């Protein structure tokens, strides 16, 4: 139990459109341990992104709970206020969305270190430089988001998530827009941080990514089924 980081208990979520209801999550249980990679697969619209959003505290479930273990103490995310959740997302829990939204009038470097503007911590320039070099965007430090390609934007989003030294990374299709070479580079970076004790949950359609996971799940009819385990 010492390496337990994140756990859900019977998460449910229903979307309503007029009189129609769509039950996207139906009693989802998930246990996440440090130093492990988890892949969540499923058809488009099956609720994968919704689950990831709930784990990040960006959405509330209709019922059930999400618990995070911080310094050995349990914190129930579903009971926290938005400002408390924001603090967790700046440090402990990083969310990598499918979209590549950036602050358009900030440079690549300043977008990565955006979290520094919300904390009293002094920025770690060595850590920043290492991330940018590993992701192949060091030469873009002074560029602006509008100048970047789709693949470069994708790597920028990942760099911003890694900069906060999170304990848990939630990534929604993180290899979108990447060619084979850059995908391999990103997966190597993920492998390194996982070996250092970070837990990572990836929503993906990419079998190359899913095959790297320690545990694979498939989301069908709102429920997680167990897949292959390494």
PDB file of C-alpha atoms in Angstrom:
ATOM      1  CA  UNK A   1       0.000   0.000   0.000  1.00  0.00           C
ATOM      2  CA  UNK A   2       2.975   2.374   0.436  1.00  0.00           C
ATOM      3  CA  UNK A   3       3.173   2.950  -3.321  1.00  0.00           C
ATOM      4  CA  UNK A   4      -0.553   3.598  -3.769  1.00  0.00           C
ATOM      5  CA  UNK A   5      -1.130   6.995  -5.377  1.00  0.00           C
ATOM      6  CA  UNK A   6      -4.603   7.151  -6.858  1.00  0.00           C
ATOM      7  CA  UNK A   7      -7.783   5.145  -6.419  1.00  0.00           C
ATOM      8  CA  UNK A   8     -11.370   5.414  -7.591  1.00  0.00           C
ATOM      9  CA  UNK A   9     -14.421   3.907  -5.967  1.00  0.00           C
ATOM     10  CA  UNK A  10     -17.458   3.202  -8.154  1.00  0.00           C
ATOM     11  CA  UNK A  11     -17.233   6.302 -10.343  1.00  0.00           C
ATOM     12  CA  UNK A  12     -20.372   7.033 -12.375  1.00  0.00           C
ATOM     13  CA  UNK A  13     -21.058   9.744 -14.939  1.00  0.00           C
ATOM     14  CA  UNK A  14     -24.098  10.386 -17.101  1.00  0.00           C
ATOM     15  CA  UNK A  15     -24.528  13.040 -19.768  1.00  0.00           C
ATOM     16  CA  UNK A  16     -28.008  14.360 -20.487  1.00  0.00           C
ATOM     17  CA  UNK A  17     -29.235  15.915 -23.717  1.00  0.00           C
ATOM     18  CA  UNK A  18     -32.871  16.802 -23.286  1.00  0.00           C
ATOM     19  CA  UNK A  19     -34.636  13.574 -22.381  1.00  0.00           C
ATOM     20  CA  UNK A  20     -31.788  11.414 -23.599  1.00  0.00           C
ATOM     21  CA  UNK A  21     -29.160  10.040 -21.229  1.00  0.00           C
ATOM     22  CA  UNK A  22     -25.793   8.486 -21.961  1.00  0.00           C
ATOM     23  CA  UNK A  23     -24.173   6.518 -19.137  1.00  0.00           C
ATOM     24  CA  UNK A  24     -20.472   6.843 -19.967  1.00  0.00           C
ATOM     25  CA  UNK A  25     -19.078   5.571 -16.645  1.00  0.00           C
ATOM     26  CA  UNK A  26     -20.828   2.923 -14.605  1.00  0.00           C
ATOM     27  CA  UNK A  27     -19.126   2.015 -11.338  1.00  0.00           C
ATOM     28  CA  UNK A  28     -15.488   2.374 -12.432  1.00  0.00           C
ATOM     29  CA  UNK A  29     -12.867   1.125  -9.969  1.00  0.00           C
ATOM     30  CA  UNK A  30      -9.189   1.811 -10.645  1.00  0.00           C
ATOM     31  CA  UNK A  31      -6.103   1.513  -8.435  1.00  0.00           C
ATOM     32  CA  UNK A  32      -2.897   3.258  -9.463  1.00  0.00           C
ATOM     33  CA  UNK A  33       0.549   2.586  -7.984  1.00  0.00           C
ATOM     34  CA  UNK A  34       3.809   4.506  -8.247  1.00  0.00           C
ATOM     35  CA  UNK A  35       6.205   3.544 -11.022  1.00  0.00           C
ATOM     36  CA  UNK A  36       3.556   1.940 -13.222  1.00  0.00           C
ATOM     37  CA  UNK A  37       2.156   2.721 -16.663  1.00  0.00           C
ATOM     38  CA  UNK A  38      -1.556   2.135 -17.247  1.00  0.00           C
ATOM     39  CA  UNK A  39      -3.224   2.240 -20.672  1.00  0.00           C
ATOM     40  CA  UNK A  40      -6.955   2.805 -21.122  1.00  0.00           C
ATOM     41  CA  UNK A  41      -8.352   1.777 -24.485  1.00  0.00           C
ATOM     42  CA  UNK A  42     -11.829   1.814 -25.958  1.00  0.00           C
ATOM     43  CA  UNK A  43     -13.984   3.027 -28.804  1.00  0.00           C
ATOM     44  CA  UNK A  44     -14.378   6.738 -29.489  1.00  0.00           C
ATOM     45  CA  UNK A  45     -17.061   8.158 -27.211  1.00  0.00           C
ATOM     46  CA  UNK A  46     -16.722   5.324 -24.681  1.00  0.00           C
ATOM     47  CA  UNK A  47     -15.856   7.713 -21.827  1.00  0.00           C
ATOM     48  CA  UNK A  48     -12.069   7.440 -21.695  1.00  0.00           C
ATOM     49  CA  UNK A  49     -11.450  11.191 -21.760  1.00  0.00           C
ATOM     50  CA  UNK A  50     -14.237  11.745 -19.255  1.00  0.00           C
ATOM     51  CA  UNK A  51     -12.602   9.309 -16.841  1.00  0.00           C
ATOM     52  CA  UNK A  52      -9.234  11.027 -17.219  1.00  0.00           C
ATOM     53  CA  UNK A  53     -10.839  14.420 -16.634  1.00  0.00           C
ATOM     54  CA  UNK A  54     -12.458  13.160 -13.429  1.00  0.00           C
ATOM     55  CA  UNK A  55      -9.157  11.717 -12.211  1.00  0.00           C
ATOM     56  CA  UNK A  56      -7.615  15.160 -12.752  1.00  0.00           C
ATOM     57  CA  UNK A  57     -10.396  16.856 -10.807  1.00  0.00           C
ATOM     58  CA  UNK A  58     -11.550  18.778 -13.874  1.00  0.00           C
ATOM     59  CA  UNK A  59     -14.990  17.169 -13.697  1.00  0.00           C
ATOM     60  CA  UNK A  60     -17.015  15.828 -10.809  1.00  0.00           C
ATOM     61  CA  UNK A  61     -18.503  12.332 -11.046  1.00  0.00           C
ATOM     62  CA  UNK A  62     -22.211  11.910 -10.449  1.00  0.00           C
ATOM     63  CA  UNK A  63     -21.319   9.449  -7.702  1.00  0.00           C
ATOM     64  CA  UNK A  64     -18.280   7.657  -6.363  1.00  0.00           C
ATOM     65  CA  UNK A  65     -14.974   9.093  -5.233  1.00  0.00           C
ATOM     66  CA  UNK A  66     -11.388   9.693  -6.336  1.00  0.00           C
ATOM     67  CA  UNK A  67      -8.664   9.495  -3.691  1.00  0.00           C
ATOM     68  CA  UNK A  68      -5.051  10.627  -3.957  1.00  0.00           C
ATOM     69  CA  UNK A  69      -2.325   9.675  -1.500  1.00  0.00           C
ATOM     70  CA  UNK A  70      -0.114  12.695  -0.727  1.00  0.00           C
ATOM     71  CA  UNK A  71       2.806  12.027   1.596  1.00  0.00           C
ATOM     72  CA  UNK A  72       1.063   8.905   2.846  1.00  0.00           C
ATOM     73  CA  UNK A  73      -2.205  10.681   3.649  1.00  0.00           C
ATOM     74  CA  UNK A  74      -5.397  10.218   1.676  1.00  0.00           C
ATOM     75  CA  UNK A  75      -6.944  13.263  -0.006  1.00  0.00           C
ATOM     76  CA  UNK A  76     -10.401  12.864  -1.532  1.00  0.00           C
ATOM     77  CA  UNK A  77     -10.306  14.851  -4.765  1.00  0.00           C
ATOM     78  CA  UNK A  78     -14.064  14.822  -5.192  1.00  0.00           C
ATOM     79  CA  UNK A  79     -14.507  16.809  -1.972  1.00  0.00           C
ATOM     80  CA  UNK A  80     -11.910  19.525  -2.701  1.00  0.00           C
ATOM     81  CA  UNK A  81     -12.696  23.063  -3.815  1.00  0.00           C
ATOM     82  CA  UNK A  82     -11.457  24.215  -7.219  1.00  0.00           C
ATOM     83  CA  UNK A  83      -8.573  26.267  -5.800  1.00  0.00           C
ATOM     84  CA  UNK A  84      -7.367  23.210  -3.849  1.00  0.00           C
ATOM     85  CA  UNK A  85      -7.586  21.062  -6.977  1.00  0.00           C
ATOM     86  CA  UNK A  86      -5.659  23.692  -8.929  1.00  0.00           C
ATOM     87  CA  UNK A  87      -2.805  23.481  -6.415  1.00  0.00           C
ATOM     88  CA  UNK A  88      -2.657  19.691  -6.839  1.00  0.00           C
ATOM     89  CA  UNK A  89      -2.607  20.012 -10.633  1.00  0.00           C
ATOM     90  CA  UNK A  90       0.292  22.454 -10.475  1.00  0.00           C
ATOM     91  CA  UNK A  91       2.477  19.955  -8.689  1.00  0.00           C
ATOM     92  CA  UNK A  92       1.212  16.485  -7.852  1.00  0.00           C
ATOM     93  CA  UNK A  93      -1.158  15.556 -10.679  1.00  0.00           C
ATOM     94  CA  UNK A  94      -0.357  16.624 -14.255  1.00  0.00           C
ATOM     95  CA  UNK A  95      -2.976  16.483 -16.992  1.00  0.00           C
ATOM     96  CA  UNK A  96      -1.990  16.312 -20.666  1.00  0.00           C
ATOM     97  CA  UNK A  97      -5.102  17.028 -22.774  1.00  0.00           C
ATOM     98  CA  UNK A  98      -5.724  16.046 -26.379  1.00  0.00           C
ATOM     99  CA  UNK A  99      -5.793  19.707 -27.350  1.00  0.00           C
ATOM    100  CA  UNK A 100      -2.617  21.767 -27.479  1.00  0.00           C
ATOM    101  CA  UNK A 101      -3.903  24.980 -25.933  1.00  0.00           C
ATOM    102  CA  UNK A 102      -1.156  27.426 -25.033  1.00  0.00           C
ATOM    103  CA  UNK A 103      -0.903  31.059 -23.957  1.00  0.00           C
ATOM    104  CA  UNK A 104      -0.375  32.624 -27.359  1.00  0.00           C
ATOM    105  CA  UNK A 105       1.595  35.673 -26.227  1.00  0.00           C
ATOM    106  CA  UNK A 106       4.092  33.659 -24.157  1.00  0.00           C
ATOM    107  CA  UNK A 107       7.173  31.987 -25.598  1.00  0.00           C
ATOM    108  CA  UNK A 108       7.687  28.238 -25.568  1.00  0.00           C
ATOM    109  CA  UNK A 109       9.930  28.531 -22.517  1.00  0.00           C
ATOM    110  CA  UNK A 110       7.451  30.679 -20.602  1.00  0.00           C
ATOM    111  CA  UNK A 111       4.552  28.380 -21.488  1.00  0.00           C
ATOM    112  CA  UNK A 112       6.461  25.434 -20.016  1.00  0.00           C
ATOM    113  CA  UNK A 113       7.250  27.268 -16.797  1.00  0.00           C
ATOM    114  CA  UNK A 114       3.763  28.763 -16.481  1.00  0.00           C
ATOM    115  CA  UNK A 115       3.353  27.086 -13.086  1.00  0.00           C
ATOM    116  CA  UNK A 116       6.115  29.352 -11.697  1.00  0.00           C
ATOM    117  CA  UNK A 117       3.799  32.339 -12.032  1.00  0.00           C
ATOM    118  CA  UNK A 118       1.345  30.767  -9.579  1.00  0.00           C
ATOM    119  CA  UNK A 119       3.790  29.663  -6.900  1.00  0.00           C
ATOM    120  CA  UNK A 120       6.471  31.243  -4.768  1.00  0.00           C
ATOM    121  CA  UNK A 121       9.035  28.673  -5.865  1.00  0.00           C
ATOM    122  CA  UNK A 122      11.992  29.861  -7.902  1.00  0.00           C
ATOM    123  CA  UNK A 123      12.106  28.279 -11.342  1.00  0.00           C
ATOM    124  CA  UNK A 124      14.509  25.397 -11.870  1.00  0.00           C
ATOM    125  CA  UNK A 125      16.409  26.419 -15.003  1.00  0.00           C
ATOM    126  CA  UNK A 126      18.471  23.211 -15.116  1.00  0.00           C
ATOM    127  CA  UNK A 127      15.323  21.075 -14.947  1.00  0.00           C
ATOM    128  CA  UNK A 128      13.677  23.237 -17.615  1.00  0.00           C
ATOM    129  CA  UNK A 129      16.685  22.931 -19.916  1.00  0.00           C
ATOM    130  CA  UNK A 130      16.822  19.157 -19.451  1.00  0.00           C
ATOM    131  CA  UNK A 131      13.138  18.727 -20.346  1.00  0.00           C
ATOM    132  CA  UNK A 132      13.396  20.910 -23.443  1.00  0.00           C
ATOM    133  CA  UNK A 133      16.498  19.071 -24.626  1.00  0.00           C
ATOM    134  CA  UNK A 134      14.964  15.646 -24.055  1.00  0.00           C
ATOM    135  CA  UNK A 135      11.825  16.606 -25.960  1.00  0.00           C
ATOM    136  CA  UNK A 136      13.768  18.213 -28.790  1.00  0.00           C
ATOM    137  CA  UNK A 137      12.365  21.720 -28.403  1.00  0.00           C
ATOM    138  CA  UNK A 138      15.347  23.572 -26.887  1.00  0.00           C
ATOM    139  CA  UNK A 139      15.879  25.429 -30.158  1.00  0.00           C
ATOM    140  CA  UNK A 140      12.280  26.705 -29.930  1.00  0.00           C
ATOM    141  CA  UNK A 141      12.686  28.360 -26.520  1.00  0.00           C
ATOM    142  CA  UNK A 142      12.002  31.882 -27.808  1.00  0.00           C
ATOM    143  CA  UNK A 143       9.384  30.907 -30.390  1.00  0.00           C
ATOM    144  CA  UNK A 144       5.650  31.415 -29.922  1.00  0.00           C
ATOM    145  CA  UNK A 145       2.924  28.744 -30.149  1.00  0.00           C
ATOM    146  CA  UNK A 146       1.667  30.096 -33.484  1.00  0.00           C
ATOM    147  CA  UNK A 147       5.092  29.346 -34.987  1.00  0.00           C
ATOM    148  CA  UNK A 148       5.030  25.655 -34.064  1.00  0.00           C
ATOM    149  CA  UNK A 149       3.919  22.580 -35.984  1.00  0.00           C
ATOM    150  CA  UNK A 150       1.353  20.161 -34.554  1.00  0.00           C
ATOM    151  CA  UNK A 151       4.078  17.778 -33.384  1.00  0.00           C
ATOM    152  CA  UNK A 152       6.051  20.596 -31.762  1.00  0.00           C
ATOM    153  CA  UNK A 153       2.948  21.787 -29.941  1.00  0.00           C
ATOM    154  CA  UNK A 154       2.349  18.245 -28.712  1.00  0.00           C
ATOM    155  CA  UNK A 155       5.861  18.084 -27.269  1.00  0.00           C
ATOM    156  CA  UNK A 156       5.376  21.505 -25.676  1.00  0.00           C
ATOM    157  CA  UNK A 157       2.216  20.307 -23.903  1.00  0.00           C
ATOM    158  CA  UNK A 158       4.125  17.297 -22.558  1.00  0.00           C
ATOM    159  CA  UNK A 159       7.061  19.460 -21.464  1.00  0.00           C
ATOM    160  CA  UNK A 160       4.741  21.743 -19.497  1.00  0.00           C
ATOM    161  CA  UNK A 161       3.281  18.742 -17.660  1.00  0.00           C
ATOM    162  CA  UNK A 162       6.706  17.314 -16.808  1.00  0.00           C
ATOM    163  CA  UNK A 163       8.101  20.619 -15.542  1.00  0.00           C
ATOM    164  CA  UNK A 164       6.089  20.468 -12.303  1.00  0.00           C
ATOM    165  CA  UNK A 165       7.656  17.115 -11.284  1.00  0.00           C
ATOM    166  CA  UNK A 166       4.264  15.423 -10.840  1.00  0.00           C
ATOM    167  CA  UNK A 167       3.663  12.170  -9.000  1.00  0.00           C
ATOM    168  CA  UNK A 168       0.826  11.181 -11.369  1.00  0.00           C
ATOM    169  CA  UNK A 169       0.546  12.006 -15.076  1.00  0.00           C
ATOM    170  CA  UNK A 170      -2.787  11.686 -16.865  1.00  0.00           C
ATOM    171  CA  UNK A 171      -2.275  11.797 -20.632  1.00  0.00           C
ATOM    172  CA  UNK A 172      -5.033  11.859 -23.256  1.00  0.00           C
ATOM    173  CA  UNK A 173      -3.650  10.559 -26.575  1.00  0.00           C
ATOM    174  CA  UNK A 174      -0.193  12.058 -25.886  1.00  0.00           C
ATOM    175  CA  UNK A 175       1.384  10.705 -29.088  1.00  0.00           C
ATOM    176  CA  UNK A 176      -1.088  12.391 -31.422  1.00  0.00           C
ATOM    177  CA  UNK A 177       0.597  14.460 -34.155  1.00  0.00           C
ATOM    178  CA  UNK A 178       3.939  12.713 -33.630  1.00  0.00           C
ATOM    179  CA  UNK A 179       5.891  10.822 -36.267  1.00  0.00           C
ATOM    180  CA  UNK A 180       7.520   7.472 -35.515  1.00  0.00           C
ATOM    181  CA  UNK A 181      10.838   8.991 -34.410  1.00  0.00           C
ATOM    182  CA  UNK A 182       9.292  11.565 -32.079  1.00  0.00           C
ATOM    183  CA  UNK A 183       6.870   9.011 -30.684  1.00  0.00           C
ATOM    184  CA  UNK A 184       9.791   6.795 -29.701  1.00  0.00           C
ATOM    185  CA  UNK A 185      11.551   9.760 -28.079  1.00  0.00           C
ATOM    186  CA  UNK A 186       8.428  10.601 -26.057  1.00  0.00           C
ATOM    187  CA  UNK A 187       7.935   6.992 -24.962  1.00  0.00           C
ATOM    188  CA  UNK A 188      11.575   6.850 -23.843  1.00  0.00           C
ATOM    189  CA  UNK A 189      11.028   9.980 -21.728  1.00  0.00           C
ATOM    190  CA  UNK A 190       7.877   8.473 -20.221  1.00  0.00           C
ATOM    191  CA  UNK A 191       9.763   5.251 -19.454  1.00  0.00           C
ATOM    192  CA  UNK A 192      12.462   7.180 -17.593  1.00  0.00           C
ATOM    193  CA  UNK A 193      10.057   9.112 -15.384  1.00  0.00           C
ATOM    194  CA  UNK A 194       8.046   5.975 -14.613  1.00  0.00           C
ATOM    195  CA  UNK A 195      11.229   4.240 -13.495  1.00  0.00           C
ATOM    196  CA  UNK A 196      11.713   7.178 -11.118  1.00  0.00           C
ATOM    197  CA  UNK A 197       8.427   6.378  -9.391  1.00  0.00           C
ATOM    198  CA  UNK A 198       5.895   8.428 -11.344  1.00  0.00           C
ATOM    199  CA  UNK A 199       2.556   6.768 -12.133  1.00  0.00           C
ATOM    200  CA  UNK A 200       1.179   7.364 -15.604  1.00  0.00           C
ATOM    201  CA  UNK A 201      -2.279   6.735 -17.048  1.00  0.00           C
ATOM    202  CA  UNK A 202      -2.551   7.041 -20.815  1.00  0.00           C
ATOM    203  CA  UNK A 203      -5.734   7.070 -22.874  1.00  0.00           C
ATOM    204  CA  UNK A 204      -4.713   5.817 -26.292  1.00  0.00           C
ATOM    205  CA  UNK A 205      -5.778   4.211 -29.551  1.00  0.00           C
ATOM    206  CA  UNK A 206      -2.137   3.551 -30.393  1.00  0.00           C
ATOM    207  CA  UNK A 207      -1.200  -0.100 -29.942  1.00  0.00           C
ATOM    208  CA  UNK A 208       2.504   0.793 -29.873  1.00  0.00           C
ATOM    209  CA  UNK A 209       1.823   2.880 -26.765  1.00  0.00           C
ATOM    210  CA  UNK A 210      -0.617   0.442 -25.148  1.00  0.00           C
ATOM    211  CA  UNK A 211       1.831  -2.441 -25.481  1.00  0.00           C
ATOM    212  CA  UNK A 212       4.302  -0.542 -23.265  1.00  0.00           C
ATOM    213  CA  UNK A 213       1.826  -0.497 -20.353  1.00  0.00           C
ATOM    214  CA  UNK A 214       2.222  -2.524 -17.178  1.00  0.00           C
ATOM    215  CA  UNK A 215      -1.572  -2.848 -17.116  1.00  0.00           C
ATOM    216  CA  UNK A 216      -4.038  -2.414 -19.952  1.00  0.00           C
ATOM    217  CA  UNK A 217      -7.724  -1.693 -19.477  1.00  0.00           C
ATOM    218  CA  UNK A 218     -10.593  -1.470 -21.918  1.00  0.00           C
ATOM    219  CA  UNK A 219     -13.577   0.772 -21.255  1.00  0.00           C
ATOM    220  CA  UNK A 220     -16.771  -0.840 -22.568  1.00  0.00           C
ATOM    221  CA  UNK A 221     -20.331   0.116 -21.632  1.00  0.00           C
ATOM    222  CA  UNK A 222     -19.020   2.343 -18.865  1.00  0.00           C
ATOM    223  CA  UNK A 223     -16.972  -0.365 -17.163  1.00  0.00           C
ATOM    224  CA  UNK A 224     -13.264  -1.098 -17.100  1.00  0.00           C
ATOM    225  CA  UNK A 225     -12.212  -4.590 -18.033  1.00  0.00           C
ATOM    226  CA  UNK A 226      -8.725  -5.896 -17.331  1.00  0.00           C
ATOM    227  CA  UNK A 227      -6.389  -6.414 -20.252  1.00  0.00           C
ATOM    228  CA  UNK A 228      -2.847  -7.664 -20.510  1.00  0.00           C
ATOM    229  CA  UNK A 229      -0.531  -7.313 -17.526  1.00  0.00           C
ATOM    230  CA  UNK A 230       3.270  -7.187 -17.695  1.00  0.00           C
TER     231      UNK A 230
END
